[in-house]
Coordinates of C-alpha atoms and ligand atoms in Angstrom, one line a residue:
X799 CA 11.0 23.2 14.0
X800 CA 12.1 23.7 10.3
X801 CA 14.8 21.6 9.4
X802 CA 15.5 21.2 5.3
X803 CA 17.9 18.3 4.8
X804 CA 20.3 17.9 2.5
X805 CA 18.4 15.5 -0.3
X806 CA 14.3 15.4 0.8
X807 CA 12.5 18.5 1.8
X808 CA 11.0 17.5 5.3
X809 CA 10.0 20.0 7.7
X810 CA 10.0 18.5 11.0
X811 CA 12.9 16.6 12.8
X812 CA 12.8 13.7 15.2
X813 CA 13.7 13.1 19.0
X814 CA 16.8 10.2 19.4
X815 CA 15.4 7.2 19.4
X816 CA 15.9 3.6 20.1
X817 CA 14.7 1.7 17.0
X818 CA 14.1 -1.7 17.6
X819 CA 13.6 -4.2 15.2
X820 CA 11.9 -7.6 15.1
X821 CA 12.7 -9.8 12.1
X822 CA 16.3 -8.2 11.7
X823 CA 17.8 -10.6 9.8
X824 CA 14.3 -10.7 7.7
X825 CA 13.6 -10.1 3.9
X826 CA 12.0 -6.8 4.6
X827 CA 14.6 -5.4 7.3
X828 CA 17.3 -6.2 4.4
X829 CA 15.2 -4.9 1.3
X830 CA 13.0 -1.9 2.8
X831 CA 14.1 -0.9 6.3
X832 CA 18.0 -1.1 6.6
X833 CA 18.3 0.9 3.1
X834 CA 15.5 3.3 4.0
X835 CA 17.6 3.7 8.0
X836 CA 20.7 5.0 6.2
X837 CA 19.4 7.1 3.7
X838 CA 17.0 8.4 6.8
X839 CA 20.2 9.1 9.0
X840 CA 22.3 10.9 6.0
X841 CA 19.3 13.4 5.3
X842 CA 18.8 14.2 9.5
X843 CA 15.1 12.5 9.1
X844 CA 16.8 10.5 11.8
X845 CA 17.9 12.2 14.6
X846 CA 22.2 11.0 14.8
X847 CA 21.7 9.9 18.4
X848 CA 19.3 7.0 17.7
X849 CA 20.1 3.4 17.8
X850 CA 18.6 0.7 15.7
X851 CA 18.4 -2.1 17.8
X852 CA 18.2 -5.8 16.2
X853 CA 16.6 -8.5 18.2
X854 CA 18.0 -11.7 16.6
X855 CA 18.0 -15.4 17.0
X856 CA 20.9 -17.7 16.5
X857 CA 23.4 -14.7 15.0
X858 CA 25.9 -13.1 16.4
X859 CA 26.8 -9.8 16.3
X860 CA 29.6 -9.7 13.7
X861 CA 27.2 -12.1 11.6
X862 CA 24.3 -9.8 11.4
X863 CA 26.7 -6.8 10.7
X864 CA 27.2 -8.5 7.2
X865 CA 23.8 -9.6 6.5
X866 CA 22.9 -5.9 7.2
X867 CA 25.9 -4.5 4.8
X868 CA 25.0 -7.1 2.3
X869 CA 21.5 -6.3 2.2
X870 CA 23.0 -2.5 1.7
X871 CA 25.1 -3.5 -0.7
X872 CA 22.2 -5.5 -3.1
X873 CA 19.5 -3.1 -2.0
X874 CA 20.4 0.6 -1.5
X875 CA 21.4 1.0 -5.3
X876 CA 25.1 2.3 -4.2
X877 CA 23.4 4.8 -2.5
X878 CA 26.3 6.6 -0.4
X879 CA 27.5 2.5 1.2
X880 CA 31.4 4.1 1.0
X881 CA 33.4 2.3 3.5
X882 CA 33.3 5.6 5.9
X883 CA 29.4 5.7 5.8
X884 CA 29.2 1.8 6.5
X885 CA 31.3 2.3 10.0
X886 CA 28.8 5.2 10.8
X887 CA 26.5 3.9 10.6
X888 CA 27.5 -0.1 11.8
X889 CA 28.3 2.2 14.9
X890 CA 25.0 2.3 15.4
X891 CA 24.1 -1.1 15.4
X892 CA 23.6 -2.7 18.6
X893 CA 22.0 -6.3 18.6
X894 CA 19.9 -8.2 21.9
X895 CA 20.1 -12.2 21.1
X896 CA 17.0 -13.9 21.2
X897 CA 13.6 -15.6 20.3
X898 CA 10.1 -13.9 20.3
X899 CA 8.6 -16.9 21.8
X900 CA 11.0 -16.7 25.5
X901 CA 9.9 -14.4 28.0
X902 CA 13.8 -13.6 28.5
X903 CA 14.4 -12.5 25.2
X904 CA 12.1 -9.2 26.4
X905 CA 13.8 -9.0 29.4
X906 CA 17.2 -8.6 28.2
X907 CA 15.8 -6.7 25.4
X908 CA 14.7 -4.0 28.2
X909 CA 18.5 -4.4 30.3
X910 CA 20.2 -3.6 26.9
X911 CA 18.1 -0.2 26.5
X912 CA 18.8 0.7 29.8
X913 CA 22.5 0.1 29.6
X914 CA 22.7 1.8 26.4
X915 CA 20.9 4.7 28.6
X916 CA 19.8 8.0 27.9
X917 CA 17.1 7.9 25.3
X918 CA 13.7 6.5 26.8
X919 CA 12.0 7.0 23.2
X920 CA 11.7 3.8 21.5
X921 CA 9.6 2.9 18.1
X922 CA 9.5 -1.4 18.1
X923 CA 9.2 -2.4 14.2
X924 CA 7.3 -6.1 13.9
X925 CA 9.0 -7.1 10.7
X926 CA 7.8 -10.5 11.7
X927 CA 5.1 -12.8 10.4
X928 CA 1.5 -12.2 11.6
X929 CA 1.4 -14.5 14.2
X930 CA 3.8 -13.3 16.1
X931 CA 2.0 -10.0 16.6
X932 CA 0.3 -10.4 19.4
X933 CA 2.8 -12.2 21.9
X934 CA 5.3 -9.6 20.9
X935 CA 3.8 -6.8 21.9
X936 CA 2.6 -8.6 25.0
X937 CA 6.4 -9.6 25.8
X938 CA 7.1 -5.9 25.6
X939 CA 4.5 -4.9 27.8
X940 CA 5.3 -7.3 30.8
X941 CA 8.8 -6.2 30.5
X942 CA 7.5 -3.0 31.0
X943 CA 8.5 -1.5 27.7
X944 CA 5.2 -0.1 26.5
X945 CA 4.8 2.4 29.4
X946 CA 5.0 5.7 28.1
X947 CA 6.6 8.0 31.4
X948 CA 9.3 9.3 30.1
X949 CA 9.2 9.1 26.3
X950 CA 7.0 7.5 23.8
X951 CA 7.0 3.7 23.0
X952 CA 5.5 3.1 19.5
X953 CA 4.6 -0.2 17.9
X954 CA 4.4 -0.4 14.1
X955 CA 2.8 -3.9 13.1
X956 CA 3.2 -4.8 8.9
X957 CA 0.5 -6.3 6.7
X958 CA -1.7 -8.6 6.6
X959 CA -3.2 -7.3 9.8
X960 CA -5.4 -10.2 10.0
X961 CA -6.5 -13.0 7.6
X962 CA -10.0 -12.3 7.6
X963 CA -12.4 -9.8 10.0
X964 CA -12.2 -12.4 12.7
X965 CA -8.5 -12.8 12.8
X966 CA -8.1 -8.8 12.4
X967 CA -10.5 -8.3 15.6
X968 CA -9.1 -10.5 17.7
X969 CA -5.6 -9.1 16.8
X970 CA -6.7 -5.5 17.5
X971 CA -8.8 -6.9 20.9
X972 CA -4.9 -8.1 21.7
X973 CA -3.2 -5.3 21.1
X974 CA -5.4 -2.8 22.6
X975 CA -5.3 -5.0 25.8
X976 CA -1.9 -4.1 26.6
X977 CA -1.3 -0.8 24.1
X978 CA -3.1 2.2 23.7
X979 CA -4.5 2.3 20.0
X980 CA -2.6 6.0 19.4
X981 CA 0.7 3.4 20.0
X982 CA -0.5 1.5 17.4
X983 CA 0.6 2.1 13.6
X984 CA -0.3 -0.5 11.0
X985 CA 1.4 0.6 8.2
X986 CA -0.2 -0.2 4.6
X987 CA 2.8 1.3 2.5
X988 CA 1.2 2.2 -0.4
X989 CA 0.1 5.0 1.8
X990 CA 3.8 6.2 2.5
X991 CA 4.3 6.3 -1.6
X992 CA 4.4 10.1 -2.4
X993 CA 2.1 10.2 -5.6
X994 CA -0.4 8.3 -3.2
X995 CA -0.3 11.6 -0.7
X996 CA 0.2 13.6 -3.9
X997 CA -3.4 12.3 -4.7
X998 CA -4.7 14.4 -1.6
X999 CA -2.6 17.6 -2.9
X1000 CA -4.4 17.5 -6.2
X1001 CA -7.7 16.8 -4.7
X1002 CA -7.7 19.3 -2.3
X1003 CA -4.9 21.9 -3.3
X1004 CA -6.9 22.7 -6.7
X1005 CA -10.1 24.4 -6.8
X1006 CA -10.9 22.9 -10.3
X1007 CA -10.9 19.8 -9.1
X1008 CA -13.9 19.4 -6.7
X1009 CA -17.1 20.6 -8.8
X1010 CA -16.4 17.8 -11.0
X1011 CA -15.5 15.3 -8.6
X1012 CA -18.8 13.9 -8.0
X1013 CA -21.7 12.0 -9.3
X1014 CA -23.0 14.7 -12.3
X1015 CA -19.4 14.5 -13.8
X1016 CA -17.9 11.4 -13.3
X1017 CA -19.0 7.8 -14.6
X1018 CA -16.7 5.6 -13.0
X1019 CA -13.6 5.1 -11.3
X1020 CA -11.1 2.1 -11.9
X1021 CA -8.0 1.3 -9.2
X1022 CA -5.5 -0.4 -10.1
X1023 CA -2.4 -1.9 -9.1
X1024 CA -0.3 -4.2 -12.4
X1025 CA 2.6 -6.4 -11.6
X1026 CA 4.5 -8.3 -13.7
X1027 CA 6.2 -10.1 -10.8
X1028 CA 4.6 -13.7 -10.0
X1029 CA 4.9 -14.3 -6.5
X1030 CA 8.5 -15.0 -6.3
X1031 CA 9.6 -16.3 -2.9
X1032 CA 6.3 -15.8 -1.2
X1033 CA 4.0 -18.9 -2.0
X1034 CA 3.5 -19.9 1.4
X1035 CA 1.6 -17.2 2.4
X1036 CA 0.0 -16.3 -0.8
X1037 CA -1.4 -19.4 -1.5
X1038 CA -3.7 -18.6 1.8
X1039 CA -3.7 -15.3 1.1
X1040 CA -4.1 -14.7 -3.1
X1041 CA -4.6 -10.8 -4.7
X1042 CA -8.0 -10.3 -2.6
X1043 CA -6.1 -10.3 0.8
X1044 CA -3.0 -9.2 -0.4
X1045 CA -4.0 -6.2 -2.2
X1046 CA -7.8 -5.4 -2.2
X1047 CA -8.5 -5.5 1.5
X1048 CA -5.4 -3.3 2.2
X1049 CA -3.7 -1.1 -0.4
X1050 CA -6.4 -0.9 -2.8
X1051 CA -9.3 0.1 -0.4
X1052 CA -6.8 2.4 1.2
X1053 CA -6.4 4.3 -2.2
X1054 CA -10.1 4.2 -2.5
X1055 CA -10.9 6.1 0.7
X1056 CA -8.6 8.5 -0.6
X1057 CA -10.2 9.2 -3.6
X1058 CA -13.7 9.1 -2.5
X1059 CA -13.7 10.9 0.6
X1060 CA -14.8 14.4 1.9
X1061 CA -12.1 16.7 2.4
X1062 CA -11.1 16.9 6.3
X1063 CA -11.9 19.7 8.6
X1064 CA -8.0 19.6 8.6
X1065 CA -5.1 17.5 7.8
X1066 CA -4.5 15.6 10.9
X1067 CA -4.7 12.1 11.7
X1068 CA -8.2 11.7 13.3
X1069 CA -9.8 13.9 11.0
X1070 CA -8.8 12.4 7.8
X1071 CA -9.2 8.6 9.1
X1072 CA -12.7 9.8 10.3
X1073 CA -13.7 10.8 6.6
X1074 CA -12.1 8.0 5.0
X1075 CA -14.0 5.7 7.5
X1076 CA -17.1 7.6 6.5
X1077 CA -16.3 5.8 3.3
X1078 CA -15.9 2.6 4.0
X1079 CA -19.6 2.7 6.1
X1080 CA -21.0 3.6 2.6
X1081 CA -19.7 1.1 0.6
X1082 CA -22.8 -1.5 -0.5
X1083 CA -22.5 -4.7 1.6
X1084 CA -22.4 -7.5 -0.9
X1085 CA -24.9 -10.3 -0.9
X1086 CA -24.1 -13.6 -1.6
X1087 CA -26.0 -13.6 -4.7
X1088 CA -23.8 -10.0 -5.3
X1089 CA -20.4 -11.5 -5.4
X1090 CA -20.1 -13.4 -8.7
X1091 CA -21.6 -10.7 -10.6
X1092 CA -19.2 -7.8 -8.9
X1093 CA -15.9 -9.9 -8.8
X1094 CA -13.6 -11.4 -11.0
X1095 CA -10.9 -13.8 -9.6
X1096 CA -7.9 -15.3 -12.1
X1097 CA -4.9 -17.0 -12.1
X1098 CA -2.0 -16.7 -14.2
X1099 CA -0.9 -19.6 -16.8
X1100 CA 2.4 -19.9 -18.6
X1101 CA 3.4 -17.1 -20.3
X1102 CA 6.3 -14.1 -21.9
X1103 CA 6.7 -11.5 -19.5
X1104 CA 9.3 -8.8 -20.6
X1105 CA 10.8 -11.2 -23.2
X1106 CA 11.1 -13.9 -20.8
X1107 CA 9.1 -17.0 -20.5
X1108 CA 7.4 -17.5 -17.0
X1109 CA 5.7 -20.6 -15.7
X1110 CA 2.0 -21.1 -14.5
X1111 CA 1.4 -20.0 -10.6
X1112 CA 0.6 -23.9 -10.4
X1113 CA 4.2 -24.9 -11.3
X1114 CA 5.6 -22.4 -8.8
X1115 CA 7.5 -23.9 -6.0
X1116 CA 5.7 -24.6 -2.9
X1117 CA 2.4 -24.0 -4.8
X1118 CA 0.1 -26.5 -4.8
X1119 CA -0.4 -28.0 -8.6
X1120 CA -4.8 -27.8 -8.2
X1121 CA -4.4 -24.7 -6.3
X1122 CA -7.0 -22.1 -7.2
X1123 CA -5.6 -19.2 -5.6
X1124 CA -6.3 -15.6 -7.5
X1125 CA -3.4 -14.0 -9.0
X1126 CA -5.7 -11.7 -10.3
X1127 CA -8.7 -10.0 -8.3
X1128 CA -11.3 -7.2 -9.1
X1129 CA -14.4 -6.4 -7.5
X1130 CA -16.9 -3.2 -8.8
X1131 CA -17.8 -1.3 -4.9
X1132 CA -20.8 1.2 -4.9
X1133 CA -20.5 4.1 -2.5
X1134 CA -24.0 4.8 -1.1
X1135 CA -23.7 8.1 -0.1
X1136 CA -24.7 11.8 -1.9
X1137 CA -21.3 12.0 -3.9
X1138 CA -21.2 8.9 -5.6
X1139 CA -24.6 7.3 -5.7
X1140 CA -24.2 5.6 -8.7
X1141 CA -20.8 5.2 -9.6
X1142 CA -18.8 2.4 -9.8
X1143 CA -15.1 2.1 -8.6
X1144 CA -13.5 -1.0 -10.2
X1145 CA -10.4 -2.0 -8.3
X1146 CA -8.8 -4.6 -9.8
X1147 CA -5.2 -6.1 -9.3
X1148 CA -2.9 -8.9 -10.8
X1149 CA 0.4 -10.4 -11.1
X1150 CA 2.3 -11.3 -14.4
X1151 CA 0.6 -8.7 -16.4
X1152 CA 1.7 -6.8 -19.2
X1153 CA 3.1 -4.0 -17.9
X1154 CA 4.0 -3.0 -14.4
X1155 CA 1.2 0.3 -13.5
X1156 CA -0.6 1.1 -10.8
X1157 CA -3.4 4.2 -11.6
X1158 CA -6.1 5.6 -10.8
X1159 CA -8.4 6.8 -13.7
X1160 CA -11.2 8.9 -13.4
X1161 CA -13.3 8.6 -16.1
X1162 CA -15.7 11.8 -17.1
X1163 CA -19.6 11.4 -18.7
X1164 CA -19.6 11.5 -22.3
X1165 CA -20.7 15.0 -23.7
X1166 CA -24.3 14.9 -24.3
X1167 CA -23.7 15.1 -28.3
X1168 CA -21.6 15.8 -31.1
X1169 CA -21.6 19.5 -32.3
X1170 CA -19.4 19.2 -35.2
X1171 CA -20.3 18.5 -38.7
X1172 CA -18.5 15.2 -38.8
X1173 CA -18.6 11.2 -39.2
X1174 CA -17.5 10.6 -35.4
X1175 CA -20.4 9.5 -33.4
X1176 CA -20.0 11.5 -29.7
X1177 CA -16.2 11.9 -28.8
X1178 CA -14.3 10.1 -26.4
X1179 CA -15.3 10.6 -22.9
X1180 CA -12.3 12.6 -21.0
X1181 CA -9.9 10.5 -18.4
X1182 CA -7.9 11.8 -15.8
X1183 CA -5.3 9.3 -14.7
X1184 CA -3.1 9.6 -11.5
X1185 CA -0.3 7.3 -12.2
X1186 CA 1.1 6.2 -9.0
X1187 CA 4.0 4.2 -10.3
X1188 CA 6.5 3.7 -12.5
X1189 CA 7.0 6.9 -13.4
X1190 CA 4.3 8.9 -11.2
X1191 CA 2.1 12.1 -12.7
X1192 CA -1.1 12.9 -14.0
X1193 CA -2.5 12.1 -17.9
X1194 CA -5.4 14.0 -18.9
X1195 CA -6.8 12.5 -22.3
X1196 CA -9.2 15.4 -24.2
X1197 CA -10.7 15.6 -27.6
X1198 CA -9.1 18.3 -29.7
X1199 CA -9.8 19.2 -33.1
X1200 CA -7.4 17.5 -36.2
X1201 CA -5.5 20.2 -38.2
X1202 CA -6.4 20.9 -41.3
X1203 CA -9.7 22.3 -42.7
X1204 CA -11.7 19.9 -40.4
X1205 CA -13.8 19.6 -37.7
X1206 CA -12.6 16.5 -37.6
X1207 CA -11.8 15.2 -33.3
X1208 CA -8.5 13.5 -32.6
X1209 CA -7.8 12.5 -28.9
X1210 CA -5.0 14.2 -26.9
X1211 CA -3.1 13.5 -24.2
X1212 CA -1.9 16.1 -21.8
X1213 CA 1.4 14.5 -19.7
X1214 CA 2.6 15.9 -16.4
X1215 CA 5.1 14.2 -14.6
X1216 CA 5.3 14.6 -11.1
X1217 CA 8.7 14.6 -10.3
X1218 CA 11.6 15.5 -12.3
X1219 CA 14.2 14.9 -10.3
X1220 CA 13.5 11.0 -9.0
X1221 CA 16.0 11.4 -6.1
X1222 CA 14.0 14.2 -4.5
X1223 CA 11.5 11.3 -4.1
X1224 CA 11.4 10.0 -0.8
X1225 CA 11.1 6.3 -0.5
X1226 CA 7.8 4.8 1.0
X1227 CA 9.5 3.1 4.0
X1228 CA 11.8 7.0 4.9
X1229 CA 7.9 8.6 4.9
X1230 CA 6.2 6.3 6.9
X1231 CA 9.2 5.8 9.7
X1232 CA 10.1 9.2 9.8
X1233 CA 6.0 9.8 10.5
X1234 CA 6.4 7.2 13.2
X1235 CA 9.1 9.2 15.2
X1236 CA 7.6 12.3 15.0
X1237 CA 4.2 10.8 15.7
X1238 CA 2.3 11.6 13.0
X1239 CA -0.6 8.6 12.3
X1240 CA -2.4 10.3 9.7
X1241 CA -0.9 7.5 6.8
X1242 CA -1.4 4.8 9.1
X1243 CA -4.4 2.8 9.1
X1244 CA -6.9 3.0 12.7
X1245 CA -8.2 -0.3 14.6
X1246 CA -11.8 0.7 12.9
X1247 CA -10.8 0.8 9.3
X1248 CA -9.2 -2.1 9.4
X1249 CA -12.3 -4.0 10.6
X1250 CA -14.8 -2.2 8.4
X1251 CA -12.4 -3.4 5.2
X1252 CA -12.8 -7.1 6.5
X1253 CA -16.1 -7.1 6.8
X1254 CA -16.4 -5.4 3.5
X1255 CA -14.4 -8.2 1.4
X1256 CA -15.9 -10.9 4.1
X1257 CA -18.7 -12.1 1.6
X1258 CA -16.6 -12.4 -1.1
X1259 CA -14.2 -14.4 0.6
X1260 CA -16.6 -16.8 1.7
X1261 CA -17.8 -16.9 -1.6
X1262 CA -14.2 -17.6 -3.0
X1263 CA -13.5 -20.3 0.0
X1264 CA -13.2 -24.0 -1.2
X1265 CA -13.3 -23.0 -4.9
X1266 CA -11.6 -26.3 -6.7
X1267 CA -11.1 -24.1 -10.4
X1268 CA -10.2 -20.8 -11.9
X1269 CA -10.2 -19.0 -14.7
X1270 CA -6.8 -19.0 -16.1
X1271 CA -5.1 -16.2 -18.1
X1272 CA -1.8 -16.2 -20.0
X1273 CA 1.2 -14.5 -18.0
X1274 CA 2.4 -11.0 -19.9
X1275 CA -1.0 -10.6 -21.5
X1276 CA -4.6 -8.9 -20.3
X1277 CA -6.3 -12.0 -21.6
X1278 CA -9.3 -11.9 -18.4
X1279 CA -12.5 -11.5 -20.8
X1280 CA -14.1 -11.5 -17.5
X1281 CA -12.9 -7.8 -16.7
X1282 CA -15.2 -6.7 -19.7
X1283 CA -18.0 -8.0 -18.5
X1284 CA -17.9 -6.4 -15.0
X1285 CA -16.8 -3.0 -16.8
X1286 CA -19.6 -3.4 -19.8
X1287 CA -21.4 -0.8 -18.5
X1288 CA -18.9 1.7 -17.7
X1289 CA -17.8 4.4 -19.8
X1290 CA -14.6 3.2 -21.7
X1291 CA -15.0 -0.3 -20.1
X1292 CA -12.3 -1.8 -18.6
X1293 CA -9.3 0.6 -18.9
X1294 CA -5.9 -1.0 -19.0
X1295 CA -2.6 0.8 -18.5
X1296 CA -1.1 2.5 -21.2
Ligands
BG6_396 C1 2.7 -6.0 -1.1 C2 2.1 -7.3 -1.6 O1 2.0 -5.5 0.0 O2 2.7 -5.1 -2.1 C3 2.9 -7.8 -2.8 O3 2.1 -8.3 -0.5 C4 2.9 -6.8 -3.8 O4 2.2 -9.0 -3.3 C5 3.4 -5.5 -3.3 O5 3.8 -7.2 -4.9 C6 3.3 -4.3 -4.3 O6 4.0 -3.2 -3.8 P1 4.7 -2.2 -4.7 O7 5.2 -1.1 -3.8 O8 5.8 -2.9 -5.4 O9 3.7 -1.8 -5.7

């Protein structure tokens, strides 16, 4: 079915739906989900009939209804929230009292959906903290809301899937007991983020690109993902967590596959998770003796950030003043296979940087000499750089000859953005829901990739456990002299954002 709705350009509609969610009066339902619902239902990625279903503790109806048009209000950027389009969608909103922990809660949770009646289709958002993973999706299942007769019942579970490999196993060993794995998607969201898929376009929608994307042409690969933020509200978890877990493990790795991997036999779910787990299998296992020499680990001090001052992470509330948590993680991965024997992809990650930028830059060999009659040694090796975000597109930096009556090589940087028009861009969260109701996995990450990551970033996090210090670097700067050394050898060394 062909559908193109009024704002994104999507071509497949989906079946009403109930759309429950745990964690409804949580930061994530009021930031990401809610906003992401309307816009969803006003461009038909969400069929009209469906519900959106909060399970809720200690709120009552009318109570949640404002949270929920609050959270509009501060988080949709004025985005249609008219009085008329508030009572359409509030019309929608149905609510089923109740805590995770009681069996009840479940229960009642199933009596509501069958009062409501008709639709049998439900997708159950965990918007909850990680622990409650498990014994949700077992509640469901006794209540008998897993079964799939009539329609389909699909669970999406948010990051961190697991703490470590051990945590992630036994999570997946719980889940799979009562779901069927093709129930399952664990959403990483940097995968829903359209210059992310755009990376597979240009990889595999361009002939130029493949000859050179190998070994022969390319001398390394940096990842990255910049913040400015600190860790505003979140210090609980991420002092057990820091930028390893949080971003390494998951969204960084994620991006890697991407890059690295052999184009699929087609584009659909199984086939393109099978070749991205075909990289992850190649990546060199670190040795102990490995980790210090292909990691750095940092954590930010006092600082300016955008004009402002900022405080240390150690003065942070709810952060413990010895803590040495990484606000700042890289590690240099080697993929052992034909392709890329040989060259390095740095992915590296940090909080209260400079600037806000997450890329990925390709770096090309150096040409073999310099031709021209001039004082510059060999020119600048060539970059390609897929900007993911702010602004997303692609740089290309070539050497180009100065004008004048000279041979003389200045650099130049070729600029295409990728989207003109920003509000043709389709938020992470509409992508990766609307791929949930129509049942399409392929941007979701499978019970095996998830596993193989752990055990990739296992040895460096026992490495890292019980550290009592930590290199420190000045907030709003890219003072880590240790990101140098684990680039010295690359081409260009380390390559910040520009
Ligand atoms: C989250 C991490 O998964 O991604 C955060 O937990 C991080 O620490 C965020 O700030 C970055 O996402 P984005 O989309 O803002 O780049």
């Amino acid at each position: 079915m062909s559908t193109q709705n009024k704002r994104l350009h999507c071509t497949e509609t989906s079946a009403p739906t109930n759309i429950v969610i745990f964690g409804a009066t949580g930061d994530l339902t009021k930031r990401k989900l809610m906003p992401a619902l309307v816009r969803m239902l006003d461009c038909g990625l969400v069929h009209p009939d469906s519900r959106i279903i909060g399970v809720v503790r200690d709120m009552d109806h009318g109570k949640w209804l404002q949270l929920v048009r609050d959270g509009l209000m501060e988080f949709s950027n004025g985005d249609g929230m008219d009085d008329q389009c508030w009572q359409t969608f509030a019309a929608r909103l149905k609510i089923v009292p109740g805590d995770l922990d009681d069996e009840t809660t479940y229960g009642r949770l199933a009596e509501s959906l069958e009062q409501l009646g008709g639709m049998k289709n439900a997708m159950f958002y965990c918007a909850i903290p990680p622990g409650w993973y498990g014994k949700t999706v077992t509640g469901l299942n006794r209540a008998g809301l897993t079964a799939e007769d009539e329609g389909y019942r699909r669970i999406v579970i948010e990051k961190p899937f697991g703490m470590d490999l051990a945590s992630a196993r036994a999570l997946n060993r719980e889940l799979q007991a009562v779901i069927d794995e093709s129930q399952i998607y664990r959403i990483d969201h940097y995968l829903g983020k359209e210059s992310v898929q755009n990376l597979l376009v240009y990889r595999f929608a361009n002939s130029i690109m493949e000859p050179l994307w190998n070994r022969n042409y390319i001398d390394n690969i940096q990842i990255s993902v910049a913040e400015t933020l600190g860790i505003e509200y979140r210090a609980k978890y991420y002092e057990h967590s820091g930028a390893l877990r949080d971003m390494i493990q998951s969204h960084l790795m994620q991006l890697m596959t991407l890059v690295a991997m052999e184009p699929p036999v087609e584009f659909t779910a199984n086939a393109v998770r099978d070749e991205k787990m075909k990289v992850l299998r190649a990546l060199r296992r670190f040795r102990p003796q490995d980790v210090n020499t292909h990691s750095v680990a940092a954590q930010y001090a006092s600082g300016h950030v955008n004009g402002d001052d900022v405080q240390a992470y150690v003065r942070e509330d709810d952060v413990s003043p010895d803590s040495a948590t990484e606000t700042f993680a890289a590690v240099r991965f080697h993929i052992d296979n034909w392709r890329w024997q040989g060259v390095p992809f740095t992915l590296w990650t940090g909080k209260r940087l400079e600037k806000k930028a997450s890329e990925v830059m390709i770096r090309f060999r150096k040409p073999p000499f310099n031709l021209f009659d001039n004082h510059a040694s060999i020119p600048a090796a060539n970059a390609l750089v897929f900007r993911l975000q702010p602004d997303g597109g692609v740089v290309l930096r070539m050497n180009a000859k100065m004008p004048g009556l000279t041979t003389d090589i200045q650099r130049l940087v070729m600029r295409a953005p990728y989207a003109n028009d920003a509000t043709a861009v389709a938020d992470a969260y509409e992508i990766l829901m609307h791929d949930v109701l129509t049942g399409d996995s392929t941007l979701f990450s499978r019970a095996d990739e998830v596993e193989e990551s752990w055990e990739i970033v296992e040895p460096i996090l026992s490495a890292w456990k019980g550290r009592f210090s930590i290199e420190r670097y000045r907030a709003g700067t890219w003072d880590i002299p240790a990101m140098d050394t684990l680039t010295r050898d690359c081409v260009g060394g380390w390559h910040r954002p520009t």
